[in-house]
Coordinates of C-alpha atoms in Angstrom, one line a residue:
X820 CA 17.8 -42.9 -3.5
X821 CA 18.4 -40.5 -6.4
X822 CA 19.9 -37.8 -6.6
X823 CA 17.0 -35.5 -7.5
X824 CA 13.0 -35.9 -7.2
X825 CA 11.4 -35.0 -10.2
X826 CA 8.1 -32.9 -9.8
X827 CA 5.9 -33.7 -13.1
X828 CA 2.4 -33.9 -13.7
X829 CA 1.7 -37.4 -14.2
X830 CA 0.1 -38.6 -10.6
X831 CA 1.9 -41.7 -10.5
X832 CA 5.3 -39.5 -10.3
X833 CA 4.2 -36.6 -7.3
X834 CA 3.1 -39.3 -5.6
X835 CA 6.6 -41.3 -5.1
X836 CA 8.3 -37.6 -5.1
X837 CA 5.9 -37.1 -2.1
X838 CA 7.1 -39.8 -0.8
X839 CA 10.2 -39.9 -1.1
X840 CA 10.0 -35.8 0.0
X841 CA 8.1 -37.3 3.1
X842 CA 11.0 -39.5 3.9
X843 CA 13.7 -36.8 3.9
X844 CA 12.2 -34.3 5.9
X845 CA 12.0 -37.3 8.2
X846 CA 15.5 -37.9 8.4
X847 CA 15.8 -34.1 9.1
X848 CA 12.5 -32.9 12.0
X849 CA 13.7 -29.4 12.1
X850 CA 12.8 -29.6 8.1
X851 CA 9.6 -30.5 8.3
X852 CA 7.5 -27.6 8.6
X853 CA 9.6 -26.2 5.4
X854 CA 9.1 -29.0 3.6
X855 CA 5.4 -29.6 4.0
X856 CA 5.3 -26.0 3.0
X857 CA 7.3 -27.4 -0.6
X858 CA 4.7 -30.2 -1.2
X859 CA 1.7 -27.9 -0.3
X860 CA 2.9 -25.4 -2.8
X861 CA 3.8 -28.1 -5.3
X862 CA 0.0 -28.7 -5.4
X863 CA -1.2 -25.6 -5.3
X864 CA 1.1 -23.6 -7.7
X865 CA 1.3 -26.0 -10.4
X866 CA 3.8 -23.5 -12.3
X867 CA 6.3 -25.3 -10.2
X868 CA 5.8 -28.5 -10.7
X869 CA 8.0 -28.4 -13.6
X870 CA 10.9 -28.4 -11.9
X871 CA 13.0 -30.8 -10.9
X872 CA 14.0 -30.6 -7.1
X873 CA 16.4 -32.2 -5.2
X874 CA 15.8 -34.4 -2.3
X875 CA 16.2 -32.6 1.0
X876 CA 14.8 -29.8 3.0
X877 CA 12.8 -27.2 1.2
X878 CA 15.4 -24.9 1.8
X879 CA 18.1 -26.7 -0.1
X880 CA 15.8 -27.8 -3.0
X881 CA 15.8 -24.0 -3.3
X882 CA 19.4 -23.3 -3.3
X883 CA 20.4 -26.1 -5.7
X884 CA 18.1 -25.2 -8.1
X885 CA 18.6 -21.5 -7.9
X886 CA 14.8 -20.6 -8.2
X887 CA 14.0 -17.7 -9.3
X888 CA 12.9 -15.0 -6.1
X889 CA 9.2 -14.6 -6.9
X890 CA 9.3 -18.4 -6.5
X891 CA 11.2 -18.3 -3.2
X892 CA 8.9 -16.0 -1.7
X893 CA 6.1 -18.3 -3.2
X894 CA 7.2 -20.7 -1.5
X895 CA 7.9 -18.9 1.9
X896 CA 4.8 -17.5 1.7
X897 CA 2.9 -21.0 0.8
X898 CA 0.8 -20.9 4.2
X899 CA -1.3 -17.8 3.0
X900 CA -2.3 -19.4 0.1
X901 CA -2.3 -15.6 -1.7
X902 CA -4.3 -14.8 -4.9
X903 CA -1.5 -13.5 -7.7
X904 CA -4.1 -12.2 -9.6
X905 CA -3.7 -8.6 -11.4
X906 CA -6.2 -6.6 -9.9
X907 CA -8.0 -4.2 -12.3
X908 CA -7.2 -1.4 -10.4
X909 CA -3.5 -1.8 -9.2
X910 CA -2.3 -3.5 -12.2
X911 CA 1.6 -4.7 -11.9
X912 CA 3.4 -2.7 -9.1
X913 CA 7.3 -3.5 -8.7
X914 CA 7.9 -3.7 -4.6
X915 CA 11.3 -1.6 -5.3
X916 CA 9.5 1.1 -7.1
X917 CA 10.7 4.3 -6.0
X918 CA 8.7 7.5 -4.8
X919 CA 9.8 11.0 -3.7
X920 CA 8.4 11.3 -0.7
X921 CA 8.8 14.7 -0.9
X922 CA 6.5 16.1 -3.9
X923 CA 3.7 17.7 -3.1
X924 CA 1.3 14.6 -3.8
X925 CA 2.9 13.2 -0.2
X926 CA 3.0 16.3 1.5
X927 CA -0.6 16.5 3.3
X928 CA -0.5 13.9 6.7
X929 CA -2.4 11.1 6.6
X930 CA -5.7 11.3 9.1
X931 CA -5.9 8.3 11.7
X932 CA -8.6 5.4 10.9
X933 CA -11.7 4.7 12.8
X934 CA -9.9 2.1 14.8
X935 CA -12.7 0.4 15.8
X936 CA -13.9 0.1 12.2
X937 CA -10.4 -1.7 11.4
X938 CA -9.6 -4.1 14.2
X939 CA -11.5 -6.7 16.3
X940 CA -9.9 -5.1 19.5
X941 CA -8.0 -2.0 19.5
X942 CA -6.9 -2.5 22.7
X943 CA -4.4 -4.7 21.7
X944 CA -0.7 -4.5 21.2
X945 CA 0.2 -2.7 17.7
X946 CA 3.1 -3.5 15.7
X947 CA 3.5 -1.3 12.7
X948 CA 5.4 -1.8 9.2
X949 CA 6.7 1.4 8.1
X950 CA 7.2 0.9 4.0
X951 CA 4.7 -2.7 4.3
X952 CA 5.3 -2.8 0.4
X953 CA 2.8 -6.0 -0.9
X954 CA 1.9 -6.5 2.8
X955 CA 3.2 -10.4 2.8
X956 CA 4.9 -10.4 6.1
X957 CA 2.6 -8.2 7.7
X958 CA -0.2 -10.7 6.8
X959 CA 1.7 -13.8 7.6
X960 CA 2.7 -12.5 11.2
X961 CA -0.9 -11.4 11.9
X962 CA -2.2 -15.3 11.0
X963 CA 0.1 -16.2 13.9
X964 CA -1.2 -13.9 16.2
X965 CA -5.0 -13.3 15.5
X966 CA -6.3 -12.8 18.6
X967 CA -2.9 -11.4 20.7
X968 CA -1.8 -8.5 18.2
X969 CA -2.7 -5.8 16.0
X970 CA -0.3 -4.7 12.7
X971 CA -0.6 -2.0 11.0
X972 CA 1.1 -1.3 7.6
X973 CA 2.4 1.9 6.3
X974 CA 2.9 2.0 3.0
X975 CA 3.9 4.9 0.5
X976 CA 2.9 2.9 -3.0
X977 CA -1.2 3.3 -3.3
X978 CA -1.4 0.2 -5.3
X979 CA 0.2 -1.7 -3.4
X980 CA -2.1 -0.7 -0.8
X981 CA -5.1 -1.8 -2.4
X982 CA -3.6 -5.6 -3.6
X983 CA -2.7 -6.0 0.4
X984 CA -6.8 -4.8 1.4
X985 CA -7.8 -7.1 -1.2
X986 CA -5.7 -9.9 0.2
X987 CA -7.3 -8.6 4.0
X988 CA -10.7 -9.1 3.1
X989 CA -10.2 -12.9 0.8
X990 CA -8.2 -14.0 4.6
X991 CA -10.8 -12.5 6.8
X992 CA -8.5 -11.2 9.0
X993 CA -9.8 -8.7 11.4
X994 CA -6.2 -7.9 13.4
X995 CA -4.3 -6.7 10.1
X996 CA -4.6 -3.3 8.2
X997 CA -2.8 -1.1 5.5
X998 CA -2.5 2.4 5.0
X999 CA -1.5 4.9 2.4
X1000 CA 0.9 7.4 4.1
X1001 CA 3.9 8.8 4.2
X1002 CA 5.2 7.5 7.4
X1003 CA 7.7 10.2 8.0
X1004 CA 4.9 13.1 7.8
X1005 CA 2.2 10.9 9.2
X1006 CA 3.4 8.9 11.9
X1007 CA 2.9 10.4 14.8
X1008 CA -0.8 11.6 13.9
X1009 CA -2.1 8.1 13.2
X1010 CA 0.1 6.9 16.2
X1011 CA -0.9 8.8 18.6
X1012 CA -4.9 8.2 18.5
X1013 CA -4.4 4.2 18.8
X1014 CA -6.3 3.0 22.3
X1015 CA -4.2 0.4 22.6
X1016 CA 0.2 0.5 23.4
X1017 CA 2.8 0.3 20.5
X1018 CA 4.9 -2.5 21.0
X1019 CA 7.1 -3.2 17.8
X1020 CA 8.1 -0.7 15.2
X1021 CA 10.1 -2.1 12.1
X1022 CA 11.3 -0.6 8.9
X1023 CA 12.9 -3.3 6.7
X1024 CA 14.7 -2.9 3.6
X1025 CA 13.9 0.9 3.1
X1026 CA 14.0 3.0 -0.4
X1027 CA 17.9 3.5 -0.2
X1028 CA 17.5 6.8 -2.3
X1029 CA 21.7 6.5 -3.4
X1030 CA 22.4 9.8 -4.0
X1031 CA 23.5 12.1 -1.7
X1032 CA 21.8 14.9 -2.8
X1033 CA 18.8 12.3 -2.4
X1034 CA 19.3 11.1 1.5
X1035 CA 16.9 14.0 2.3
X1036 CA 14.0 11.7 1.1
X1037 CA 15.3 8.9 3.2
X1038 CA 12.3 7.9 5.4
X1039 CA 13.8 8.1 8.2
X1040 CA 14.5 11.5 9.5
X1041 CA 15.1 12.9 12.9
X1042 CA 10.9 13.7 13.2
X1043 CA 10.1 10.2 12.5
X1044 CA 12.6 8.7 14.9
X1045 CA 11.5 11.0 17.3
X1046 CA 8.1 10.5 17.0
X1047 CA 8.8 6.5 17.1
X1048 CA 10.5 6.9 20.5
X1049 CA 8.1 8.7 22.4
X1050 CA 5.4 6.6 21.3
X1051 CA 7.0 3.0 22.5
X1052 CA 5.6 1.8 25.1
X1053 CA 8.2 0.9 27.7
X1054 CA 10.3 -2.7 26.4
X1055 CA 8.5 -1.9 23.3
X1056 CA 10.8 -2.5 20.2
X1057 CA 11.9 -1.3 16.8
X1058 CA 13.5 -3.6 14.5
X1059 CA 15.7 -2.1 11.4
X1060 CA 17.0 -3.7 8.6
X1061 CA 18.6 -3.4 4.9
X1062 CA 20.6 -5.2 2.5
X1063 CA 22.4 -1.8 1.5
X1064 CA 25.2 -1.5 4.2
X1065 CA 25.5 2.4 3.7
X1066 CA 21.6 2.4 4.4
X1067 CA 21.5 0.5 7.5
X1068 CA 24.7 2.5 9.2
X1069 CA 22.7 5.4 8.6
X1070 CA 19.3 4.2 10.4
X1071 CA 21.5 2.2 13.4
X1072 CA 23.1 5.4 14.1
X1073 CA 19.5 7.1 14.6
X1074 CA 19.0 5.0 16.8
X1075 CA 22.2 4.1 18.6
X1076 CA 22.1 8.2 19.1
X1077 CA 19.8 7.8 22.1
X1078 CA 21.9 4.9 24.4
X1079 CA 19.9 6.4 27.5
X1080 CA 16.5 5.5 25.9
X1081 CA 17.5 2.2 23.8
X1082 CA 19.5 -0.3 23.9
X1083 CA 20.2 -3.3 21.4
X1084 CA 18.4 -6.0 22.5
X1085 CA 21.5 -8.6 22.8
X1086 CA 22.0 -6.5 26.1
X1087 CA 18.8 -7.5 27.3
X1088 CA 19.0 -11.4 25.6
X1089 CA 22.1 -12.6 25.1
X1090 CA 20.8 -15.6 22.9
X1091 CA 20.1 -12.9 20.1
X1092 CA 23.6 -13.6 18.5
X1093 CA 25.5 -10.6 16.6
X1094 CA 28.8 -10.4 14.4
X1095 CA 31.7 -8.7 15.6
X1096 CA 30.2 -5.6 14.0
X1097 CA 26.7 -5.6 15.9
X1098 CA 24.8 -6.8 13.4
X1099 CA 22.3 -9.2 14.4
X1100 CA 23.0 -12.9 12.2
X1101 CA 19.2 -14.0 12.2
X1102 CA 16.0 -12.4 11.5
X1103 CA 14.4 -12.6 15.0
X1104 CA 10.9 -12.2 13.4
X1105 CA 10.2 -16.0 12.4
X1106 CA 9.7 -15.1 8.3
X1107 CA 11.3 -13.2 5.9
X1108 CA 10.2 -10.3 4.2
X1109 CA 10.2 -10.3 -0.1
X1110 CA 13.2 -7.7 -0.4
X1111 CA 15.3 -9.7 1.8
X1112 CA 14.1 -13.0 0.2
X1113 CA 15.6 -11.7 -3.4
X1114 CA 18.8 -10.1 -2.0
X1115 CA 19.7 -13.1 0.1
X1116 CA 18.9 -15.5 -3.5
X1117 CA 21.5 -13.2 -4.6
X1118 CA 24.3 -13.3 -2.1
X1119 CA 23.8 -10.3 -0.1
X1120 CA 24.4 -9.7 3.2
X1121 CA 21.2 -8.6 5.6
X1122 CA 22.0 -6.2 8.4
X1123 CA 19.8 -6.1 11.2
X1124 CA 19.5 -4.2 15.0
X1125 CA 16.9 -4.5 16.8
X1126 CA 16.4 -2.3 20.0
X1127 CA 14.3 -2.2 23.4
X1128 CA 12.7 0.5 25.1
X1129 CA 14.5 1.4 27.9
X1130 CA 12.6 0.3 31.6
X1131 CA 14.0 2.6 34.2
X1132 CA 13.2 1.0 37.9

């Protein structure tokens, strides 16, 4: 076979790349779902059928041809099938825009939705995204779970608000919603009127806010950490992650400050693998989010903890 399957426009060629695409992820089952992903996307985005691609899992075509991240997380996020229109309103919004959550535009909390307004049940399980940015992962993990989970997005970036409600209502999802709020002000008062229990809490790939004299706008703060405790419900879970080392010591030792309340969920399951320094090796969530996408394209370590509300018996 050659080396390389060459994408291009003229039928007769994507169908024996198809083919022969077919035939590798064949060879290789626990590719398959990836690579169906890769011809899906070839078909639908046809800015990438340009390129030439390797033969392989999707994953390696990827890392051969050293894509470019807006087309990694294109093709992560194939299975949403997500307008990139620029919406009138929002225009272009850069996910690593920064914000001081402090000014006095953030300062006022953010009143709690009419839940019943927002989701199908609100009964169910709520996992929330504090800093959802473009609202991708939250909308890709609510298509797996339409009718077991609710998600909730936090996010500090109005316009990226509205793309991710615009993207809601073209899916028709009724188990998926996104706020604008400043989580660490806010939490607790939105929090605290849901019906239903809070079972996951993550904040992934934070605002690192590199100056000292900056940390203070850090979203997480003792209040928020606090608040995100007491509202778990018991073996509920928060999930942390960043590819800035100095940021993710800093959140882990939030929460590895309350050992009687949480523990690292490798305690609990043991096939949840971490590196010698406690860092969990895998995302545990199934899909990546976009910040982690990029830095990973790049080279960058992820570091990730993941802890359980404690059960006493």
């Amino acid at each position: 076979m050659a080396s390389s399957l060459c994408f291009q426009l003229h039928t007769c060629s994507q169908l024996r790349c198809i083919a022969a695409a077919k035939a590798a992820a064949a060879a290789a089952p626990s590719s398959v779902a990836t690579a169906n992903r890769t011809l899906s996307l070839l078909v639908k985005r046809p800015f990438l059928q340009s390129f030439c691609l390797p033969s392989g899992s999707s994953a390696e075509l990827c890392e051969r041809q050293q894509l470019r991240s807006p087309e990694l997380v294109a093709l992560e996020y194939a299975d949403l099938n997500l307008s990139h229109k620029i919406f009138e309103d929002s225009g272009h919004v850069r996910i690593r825009q920064h914000v001081n959550p402090l000014s006095s535009s953030f300062s006022v909390p953010t009143p709690a939705p009419n839940w019943d307004e927002v989701f199908k049940d609100p009964t169910l399980p709520l996992m929330v995204d504090i800093g959802s940015g473009s609202g991708r992962f939250l909308l890709w993990l609510a298509k797996k779970h339409l009718d077991s989970r609710n998600f909730l997005g936090l996010e500090i970036r109005q316009k990226l608000v509205k793309r991710a409600d615009v993207w809601v209502k073209e899916l028709g999802f009724n188990n998926v919603h996104f706020m604008f709020a400043n989580a660490t002000i806010s939490f607790k008062q939105i929090i605290s009127s849901y019906p239903g229990p809070l079972m996951l809490v993550s904040i992934l790939c934070p605002d690192p806010h590199f100056k000292k004299r900056h940390h203070k706008r850090r979203v997480l703060q003792k209040p928020l950490v606090d608040s995100i405790i007491d509202s778990l419900m018991p073996g509920g879970q928060v999930f942390i992650q960043s590819d800035v080392l100095e940021v993710a010591v800093d959140m882990r030792l939030w929460f590895d400050s309350v050992p009687n309340v949480l523990k690292h969920v490798d305690v609990h399951d043991q096939s949840l693998l971490c590196d010698k320094d406690g860092w969990l090796l895998k995302n545990p969530m199934g899909i990546r989010t976009e910040r982690e996408i990029h830095a990973e394209s790049e080279g960058a370590n992820i570091y990730r903890r993941m802890y359980q509300k404690y059960v006493c018996i």
